[in-house]
Coordinates of C-alpha atoms in Angstrom, one line a residue:
M1 CA -37.5 -22.1 -10.9
A2 CA -38.3 -22.5 -7.2
G3 CA -37.5 -20.9 -4.0
D4 CA -37.1 -17.3 -3.4
G5 CA -34.5 -16.6 -6.4
I6 CA -33.9 -13.9 -8.4
E7 CA -34.9 -14.1 -12.0
L8 CA -33.8 -11.9 -14.8
S9 CA -35.3 -11.5 -18.2
P10 CA -33.7 -10.8 -21.1
T11 CA -33.7 -7.1 -22.0
R12 CA -33.2 -4.9 -24.8
Q13 CA -30.0 -2.9 -25.2
A14 CA -29.6 0.3 -23.2
P15 CA -29.9 3.5 -25.0
S16 CA -26.3 4.3 -23.4
D17 CA -23.3 2.8 -21.5
T18 CA -24.3 4.9 -18.4
M19 CA -26.0 3.1 -15.7
T20 CA -28.6 4.4 -14.1
M21 CA -31.5 4.0 -11.3
E22 CA -34.3 3.4 -14.5
S23 CA -34.3 -0.2 -14.4
P24 CA -37.9 -0.9 -12.7
V25 CA -38.2 -4.0 -11.2
Q26 CA -41.2 -6.4 -11.6
H27 CA -42.4 -9.1 -9.0
R28 CA -43.6 -12.5 -10.2
G29 CA -44.4 -14.8 -7.0
N30 CA -41.1 -15.1 -5.2
H31 CA -39.1 -13.9 -8.0
I32 CA -37.7 -10.1 -9.3
D33 CA -37.6 -9.5 -12.9
V34 CA -35.3 -6.4 -13.8
Q35 CA -36.2 -4.8 -17.2
P36 CA -34.8 -1.7 -18.7
A37 CA -36.9 1.5 -18.4
I38 CA -37.9 3.6 -21.4
N39 CA -36.5 6.9 -21.0
G40 CA -39.2 9.5 -20.7
S41 CA -41.6 7.2 -19.8
E42 CA -44.7 8.6 -17.9
D43 CA -45.7 5.0 -16.6
P44 CA -46.7 5.9 -12.9
E45 CA -45.2 2.2 -11.8
L46 CA -42.0 3.5 -13.3
E47 CA -40.8 5.3 -10.2
C48 CA -42.2 2.7 -7.8
R49 CA -40.1 0.1 -9.6
R50 CA -37.1 2.4 -9.3
I51 CA -37.6 2.6 -5.6
Q52 CA -37.6 -0.6 -5.5
V53 CA -34.4 -1.2 -7.3
F54 CA -33.0 1.4 -4.6
A55 CA -34.3 -0.4 -1.7
I56 CA -32.2 -3.7 -3.2
M57 CA -29.2 -1.5 -3.4
V58 CA -29.6 -0.1 0.1
A59 CA -30.1 -3.9 1.4
L60 CA -27.1 -5.2 -0.2
C61 CA -24.9 -2.1 0.8
L62 CA -25.8 -2.5 4.3
S63 CA -25.0 -6.3 4.2
L64 CA -21.7 -5.7 2.5
F65 CA -21.0 -3.0 5.1
I66 CA -21.2 -5.1 8.4
A67 CA -19.2 -8.1 6.5
A68 CA -16.3 -5.6 5.4
L69 CA -16.3 -3.7 8.7
D70 CA -15.8 -6.8 10.8
Q71 CA -12.9 -7.9 8.4
T72 CA -11.0 -4.6 9.9
I73 CA -12.6 -3.3 12.9
V74 CA -10.6 -5.5 15.6
S75 CA -7.1 -4.6 14.1
T76 CA -6.6 -1.8 16.3
S77 CA -8.2 -3.8 19.2
L78 CA -5.7 -6.4 18.9
P79 CA -3.0 -5.1 21.4
T80 CA -5.6 -4.7 24.0
I81 CA -7.8 -7.9 23.3
S82 CA -4.1 -10.0 23.6
S83 CA -3.1 -8.1 26.6
R84 CA -6.3 -8.7 28.1
F85 CA -6.5 -12.6 27.6
H86 CA -2.6 -13.0 28.0
S87 CA -2.1 -14.2 24.6
A88 CA 0.9 -12.8 22.9
S89 CA 0.6 -14.8 19.6
G90 CA -3.2 -15.9 19.6
Y91 CA -4.1 -12.2 18.1
T92 CA -2.8 -13.3 14.6
W93 CA -5.6 -15.7 14.4
V94 CA -8.4 -13.2 15.5
G95 CA -8.3 -11.9 11.7
G96 CA -6.9 -15.1 10.1
A97 CA -9.9 -17.2 11.5
Y98 CA -12.3 -15.0 10.1
L99 CA -10.9 -14.7 6.7
L100 CA -10.0 -18.4 6.3
A101 CA -13.5 -19.4 7.4
S102 CA -15.0 -16.9 4.9
A103 CA -13.1 -18.2 2.0
A104 CA -13.9 -22.0 3.1
A105 CA -17.7 -21.0 3.3
A106 CA -18.2 -18.8 0.1
P107 CA -18.3 -21.4 -2.4
I108 CA -20.7 -23.4 -0.2
R109 CA -23.3 -20.5 0.1
A110 CA -23.2 -19.7 -3.4
K111 CA -23.9 -23.4 -4.6
L112 CA -26.8 -23.2 -1.5
S113 CA -28.0 -19.6 -3.6
D114 CA -28.0 -21.6 -6.8
I115 CA -30.4 -24.3 -5.2
W116 CA -32.5 -22.3 -2.7
G117 CA -32.2 -19.0 -4.2
R118 CA -30.5 -15.9 -3.2
K119 CA -33.0 -14.2 -0.7
P120 CA -33.2 -17.1 2.0
N121 CA -29.3 -17.4 2.0
L122 CA -28.6 -14.0 2.5
L123 CA -31.2 -13.8 5.6
V124 CA -29.6 -16.8 6.7
A125 CA -26.3 -15.4 6.6
V126 CA -27.4 -12.0 8.5
L127 CA -28.8 -14.2 11.2
W128 CA -25.7 -16.3 11.5
F129 CA -23.9 -13.3 11.7
L130 CA -25.7 -11.4 14.2
L131 CA -25.6 -14.8 16.4
S132 CA -22.0 -15.1 16.1
S133 CA -21.3 -11.8 16.8
I134 CA -22.6 -12.3 20.2
V135 CA -20.4 -15.4 20.5
C136 CA -17.7 -12.8 20.2
A137 CA -18.6 -10.3 22.5
A138 CA -19.0 -12.7 25.1
A139 CA -15.9 -14.5 24.9
V140 CA -14.0 -15.5 28.0
N141 CA -10.9 -16.5 26.7
M142 CA -8.9 -16.4 23.3
K143 CA -10.1 -19.8 22.1
M144 CA -13.8 -18.7 22.0
L145 CA -12.8 -15.4 20.5
I146 CA -11.5 -17.1 17.8
A147 CA -14.0 -19.7 17.8
G148 CA -16.4 -17.0 17.2
R149 CA -14.6 -15.1 14.7
A150 CA -14.5 -17.8 12.6
L151 CA -18.3 -18.5 12.8
Q152 CA -18.3 -14.9 11.8
G153 CA -16.2 -15.6 8.9
I154 CA -18.7 -18.0 7.8
A155 CA -21.5 -15.8 7.6
G156 CA -19.5 -12.9 6.2
G157 CA -18.0 -14.8 3.6
G158 CA -21.2 -15.8 2.3
L159 CA -22.6 -12.2 2.7
L160 CA -19.6 -10.8 0.6
Q161 CA -20.2 -13.3 -2.1
L162 CA -24.2 -13.2 -2.4
V163 CA -24.1 -9.7 -2.6
M164 CA -21.7 -9.6 -5.7
I165 CA -23.6 -12.6 -7.2
V166 CA -26.9 -10.6 -6.8
V167 CA -25.9 -7.8 -8.5
S168 CA -24.7 -9.9 -11.4
D169 CA -28.2 -11.3 -11.7
L170 CA -29.6 -8.1 -12.0
F171 CA -27.8 -6.1 -14.2
N172 CA -25.9 -6.9 -17.7
V173 CA -22.1 -6.8 -17.7
R174 CA -21.9 -3.4 -18.8
R175 CA -24.5 -1.8 -16.4
R176 CA -23.3 -3.6 -13.5
S177 CA -20.4 -1.6 -13.5
L178 CA -21.7 1.1 -11.6
Y179 CA -23.5 -0.7 -9.3
M180 CA -20.3 -2.5 -8.4
G181 CA -18.7 0.9 -7.8
I182 CA -21.5 1.7 -5.5
L183 CA -20.4 -1.5 -3.4
E184 CA -16.8 -0.8 -3.9
F185 CA -17.4 2.8 -2.4
M186 CA -19.2 1.1 0.5
W187 CA -16.4 -1.6 0.9
T188 CA -13.9 1.5 1.3
I189 CA -16.0 3.4 3.7
S190 CA -16.6 0.5 6.0
G191 CA -12.8 -0.7 5.6
G192 CA -12.0 2.7 6.5
L193 CA -14.1 3.1 9.5
G194 CA -13.3 -0.4 11.1
P195 CA -9.8 0.6 12.4
I196 CA -11.1 3.8 13.8
L197 CA -14.0 2.5 15.6
G198 CA -11.9 -0.4 17.0
G199 CA -9.7 1.7 18.4
V200 CA -12.5 4.5 19.6
F201 CA -14.5 1.2 21.3
S202 CA -11.1 -0.1 22.7
E203 CA -10.1 3.2 24.5
Y204 CA -13.3 4.4 25.6
L205 CA -15.8 1.5 26.0
S206 CA -14.5 -2.1 25.5
W207 CA -13.2 -3.9 22.8
R208 CA -16.6 -6.2 23.2
W209 CA -18.3 -3.2 21.4
N210 CA -16.7 -4.3 17.9
F211 CA -19.1 -7.0 18.2
W212 CA -22.1 -5.4 20.0
I213 CA -22.3 -2.2 17.8
N214 CA -21.5 -1.7 14.1
L215 CA -22.5 1.8 13.7
P216 CA -20.1 4.9 12.9
M217 CA -18.6 6.5 16.3
T218 CA -15.4 8.0 15.0
I219 CA -13.1 10.3 17.0
F220 CA -9.7 10.1 16.3
H221 CA -7.3 12.1 18.2
A222 CA -4.7 11.1 20.4
K223 CA -0.8 11.8 20.8
Q224 CA 0.2 8.8 23.2
A225 CA 0.3 5.1 23.2
I226 CA -3.3 3.9 23.1
P227 CA -5.6 1.6 21.0
M228 CA -6.8 4.2 18.6
H229 CA -3.4 4.1 17.2
S230 CA -2.6 0.6 17.1
G231 CA 0.4 1.0 19.8
L232 CA 2.1 3.8 18.8
M233 CA 1.5 7.0 17.0
V234 CA 4.4 7.0 14.4
L235 CA 3.6 9.4 12.0
P236 CA 1.9 13.1 12.1
L237 CA -1.9 12.7 11.9
V238 CA -1.9 14.8 8.6
E239 CA 0.6 12.4 7.0
L240 CA -1.2 9.5 8.6
V241 CA -4.5 10.5 7.1
I242 CA -2.8 11.2 3.4
F243 CA -1.2 7.6 3.4
Q244 CA -4.6 6.3 4.5
V245 CA -6.4 7.8 1.6
I246 CA -3.4 6.8 -0.8
G247 CA -3.7 3.2 0.4
G248 CA -7.5 3.1 0.6
A249 CA -8.0 4.3 -2.8
G250 CA -5.5 1.8 -4.0
S251 CA -7.1 -1.4 -2.6
A252 CA -10.6 0.1 -3.3
I253 CA -9.5 -0.1 -7.1
L254 CA -8.9 -3.9 -6.6
F255 CA -12.4 -4.7 -5.8
A256 CA -14.6 -4.4 -8.9
P257 CA -12.5 -4.2 -12.1
P258 CA -11.4 -7.9 -11.4
L259 CA -14.8 -9.0 -10.9
I260 CA -15.9 -7.2 -14.0
A261 CA -13.0 -8.6 -16.3
L262 CA -13.8 -12.0 -14.9
Q263 CA -17.5 -11.9 -15.2
A264 CA -17.0 -10.8 -19.1
L265 CA -15.4 -13.8 -19.7
V266 CA -17.8 -16.5 -18.4
A267 CA -21.2 -17.1 -19.5
Q268 CA -24.2 -15.7 -16.9
D269 CA -24.8 -19.3 -15.5
D270 CA -21.1 -19.7 -14.4
T271 CA -21.2 -16.2 -13.2
A272 CA -22.2 -17.2 -9.5
S273 CA -19.3 -19.9 -9.6
A274 CA -16.8 -17.6 -10.9
T275 CA -17.7 -14.6 -8.4
T276 CA -17.0 -17.1 -5.6
M277 CA -14.1 -18.4 -7.0
L278 CA -12.6 -14.9 -7.2
G279 CA -13.8 -14.1 -3.7
F280 CA -12.0 -17.3 -2.5
I281 CA -8.9 -16.5 -4.1
H282 CA -8.8 -13.0 -2.5
T283 CA -9.7 -14.3 0.6
I284 CA -7.1 -16.7 1.1
A285 CA -4.6 -14.3 -0.2
M286 CA -5.7 -11.6 2.9
S287 CA -5.5 -14.4 5.3
V288 CA -2.0 -15.6 3.9
S289 CA -1.0 -11.9 3.9
I290 CA -1.9 -11.3 7.6
V291 CA 0.1 -14.1 9.0
V292 CA 3.0 -12.8 6.7
G293 CA 2.7 -9.5 8.0
G294 CA 2.5 -10.9 11.6
V295 CA 5.9 -13.0 11.1
V296 CA 7.7 -10.1 9.2
F297 CA 6.5 -7.7 12.2
Q298 CA 7.8 -10.0 15.0
S299 CA 11.0 -10.9 13.2
S300 CA 11.7 -7.1 12.7
M301 CA 11.1 -6.3 16.2
T302 CA 13.3 -9.1 17.4
G303 CA 15.7 -7.6 15.2
E304 CA 15.6 -4.2 16.8
R305 CA 16.3 -5.8 20.4
G306 CA 19.9 -4.3 20.3
R307 CA 18.8 -0.6 19.4
L308 CA 16.2 -1.1 22.3
Q309 CA 18.7 -2.1 24.9
A310 CA 21.2 0.3 23.7
A311 CA 18.7 3.2 24.4
G312 CA 18.9 1.9 28.2
L313 CA 15.3 0.3 28.0
A314 CA 15.3 -2.4 31.2
D315 CA 15.5 -6.1 30.0
G316 CA 12.0 -6.6 30.9
I317 CA 10.5 -4.1 28.6
V318 CA 12.8 -5.1 26.0
E319 CA 11.6 -8.7 26.1
E320 CA 7.7 -7.3 25.7
L321 CA 8.6 -5.1 22.9
T322 CA 10.3 -7.7 20.7
G323 CA 9.2 -10.9 19.2
A324 CA 6.0 -12.5 19.7
S325 CA 5.0 -9.8 22.5
A326 CA 5.6 -6.8 20.1
A327 CA 2.0 -6.7 18.9
A328 CA 0.8 -6.8 22.6
S329 CA 2.9 -4.2 24.3
T330 CA 0.4 -1.5 24.4
E331 CA 0.6 -1.3 28.2
V332 CA 4.2 -1.4 28.4
I333 CA 4.3 1.5 26.1
K334 CA 2.2 3.3 28.4
T335 CA 4.8 3.2 31.2
L336 CA 7.2 5.1 29.3
K337 CA 8.1 8.4 30.4
D338 CA 11.6 9.6 28.5
P339 CA 10.8 11.1 25.4
S340 CA 13.8 9.7 23.7
K341 CA 13.1 6.5 25.0
I342 CA 9.6 6.8 23.6
R343 CA 11.3 8.1 20.1
I344 CA 13.5 5.1 19.9
V345 CA 10.8 2.7 20.6
A346 CA 8.6 4.5 17.9
D347 CA 11.4 4.3 15.5
A348 CA 11.8 0.4 16.0
F349 CA 7.9 -0.1 15.4
S350 CA 8.1 2.4 12.2
S351 CA 11.2 0.3 10.8
S352 CA 9.2 -3.1 11.3
L353 CA 6.1 -1.9 10.0
Q354 CA 8.0 -0.4 6.9
N355 CA 9.5 -3.7 6.3
I356 CA 6.0 -5.2 5.8
W357 CA 4.9 -2.5 3.3
I358 CA 8.0 -3.0 1.4
I359 CA 7.3 -6.9 0.7
Y360 CA 3.6 -5.7 0.1
T361 CA 5.1 -3.5 -2.2
Y362 CA 6.9 -6.3 -4.3
M363 CA 3.9 -8.2 -4.3
A364 CA 1.6 -5.2 -6.0
G365 CA 4.6 -4.9 -8.4
I366 CA 4.1 -8.9 -9.6
A367 CA 0.6 -8.3 -9.8
V368 CA 0.8 -5.2 -11.9
L369 CA 2.9 -7.4 -14.4
A370 CA 0.7 -10.4 -14.3
S371 CA -2.3 -7.9 -15.2
M372 CA -0.5 -7.0 -18.4
F373 CA -1.4 -10.5 -19.8
I374 CA -5.0 -9.6 -19.3
V375 CA -6.9 -10.0 -22.9
N376 CA -9.3 -7.1 -23.7
Q377 CA -12.9 -8.2 -23.6
P378 CA -16.3 -6.2 -24.5
L379 CA -18.7 -5.8 -22.0
S380 CA -22.0 -7.3 -23.0
E381 CA -25.2 -5.4 -22.8
E382 CA -27.5 -8.1 -23.2
H383 CA -29.5 -9.1 -19.8
T384 CA -29.4 -12.9 -20.0
E385 CA -32.1 -14.5 -17.6
T386 CA -30.7 -16.2 -14.4
R387 CA -32.3 -19.1 -13.1
T388 CA -32.0 -20.8 -9.6
G389 CA -33.8 -23.4 -7.6
L390 CA -34.3 -27.0 -7.5
K391 CA -36.6 -27.4 -10.3
E392 CA -34.3 -25.7 -13.0
E393 CA -31.9 -28.9 -12.3

């Protein structure tokens, strides 16, 4: 094996199915061997090895956090960004460019990690991500921002998939489920913080801080049309939190279980390719979902034109609130003073968003039906060695 790959040695069967931080890590050159710990061992090196496993997981969680955070952090800033760059339709590509580039780059990153090893590819992806964040933060127009987001996606896609591949290399199928769960928890946290942080930065600092800073800064309280609420507060805060928790829990469940199920069906040497393929499909689906959601929202707001006109809103305001301009109408909403008109606008936005959730619910139902055809597969407790590098070819 050549490069900074991660080498996994065959292990004995664990005494239980419960995953613990008891797997010591041994270094041989640039390789990392993960071997099972012996319960009750007094080996003075054991604690050090546990710390090494912990350090690896911390590094992987941080990598996953910054990549997952950037998938959602701009969502609540899009109205402000669209207004700043006077682009009513370009906002869909701010998120779409990231996801499409992520999907395209992930298979390449995975193959390069097979050749050169996991560690150097992770480091390159992190550096690339930082540089592309600077491009986004310094954007002077929508085209530059979209290009920067695409560059971020190239790095972010590599980070997401490499993190999964490294965990798959380090642990057997049964034991890795706990570590996948840890990553799933980190994904949920970053995905939940993203929109909140994006709104806070846009309202109190600048949308550019979405790219300058990726540290938690959360205050979620307002009752008028501000970026923190993606243009409109259409639900009481308590209801909003409850629905977000339900939605977040549902999406988090889709993170690790499909990956574990897929990895249980393939050989260890094919795990990286299988992991990347699933990530590719997942990212493409997210990209399509963003476009579909945007189209449905715009069409629904166009259908609300009659109700808005009947409420006595000026034609210019109605034009800003409907069609392609709907998502960039934050500043227009702020000008409304009549509570009855504000309520009509809120109802129009709520109805349009509801149509999006209805479509996604149908898609989820199809997924539930398809999942019934997944065959039962025992999870292996054997730890098969994974070799990477040019010499192994």
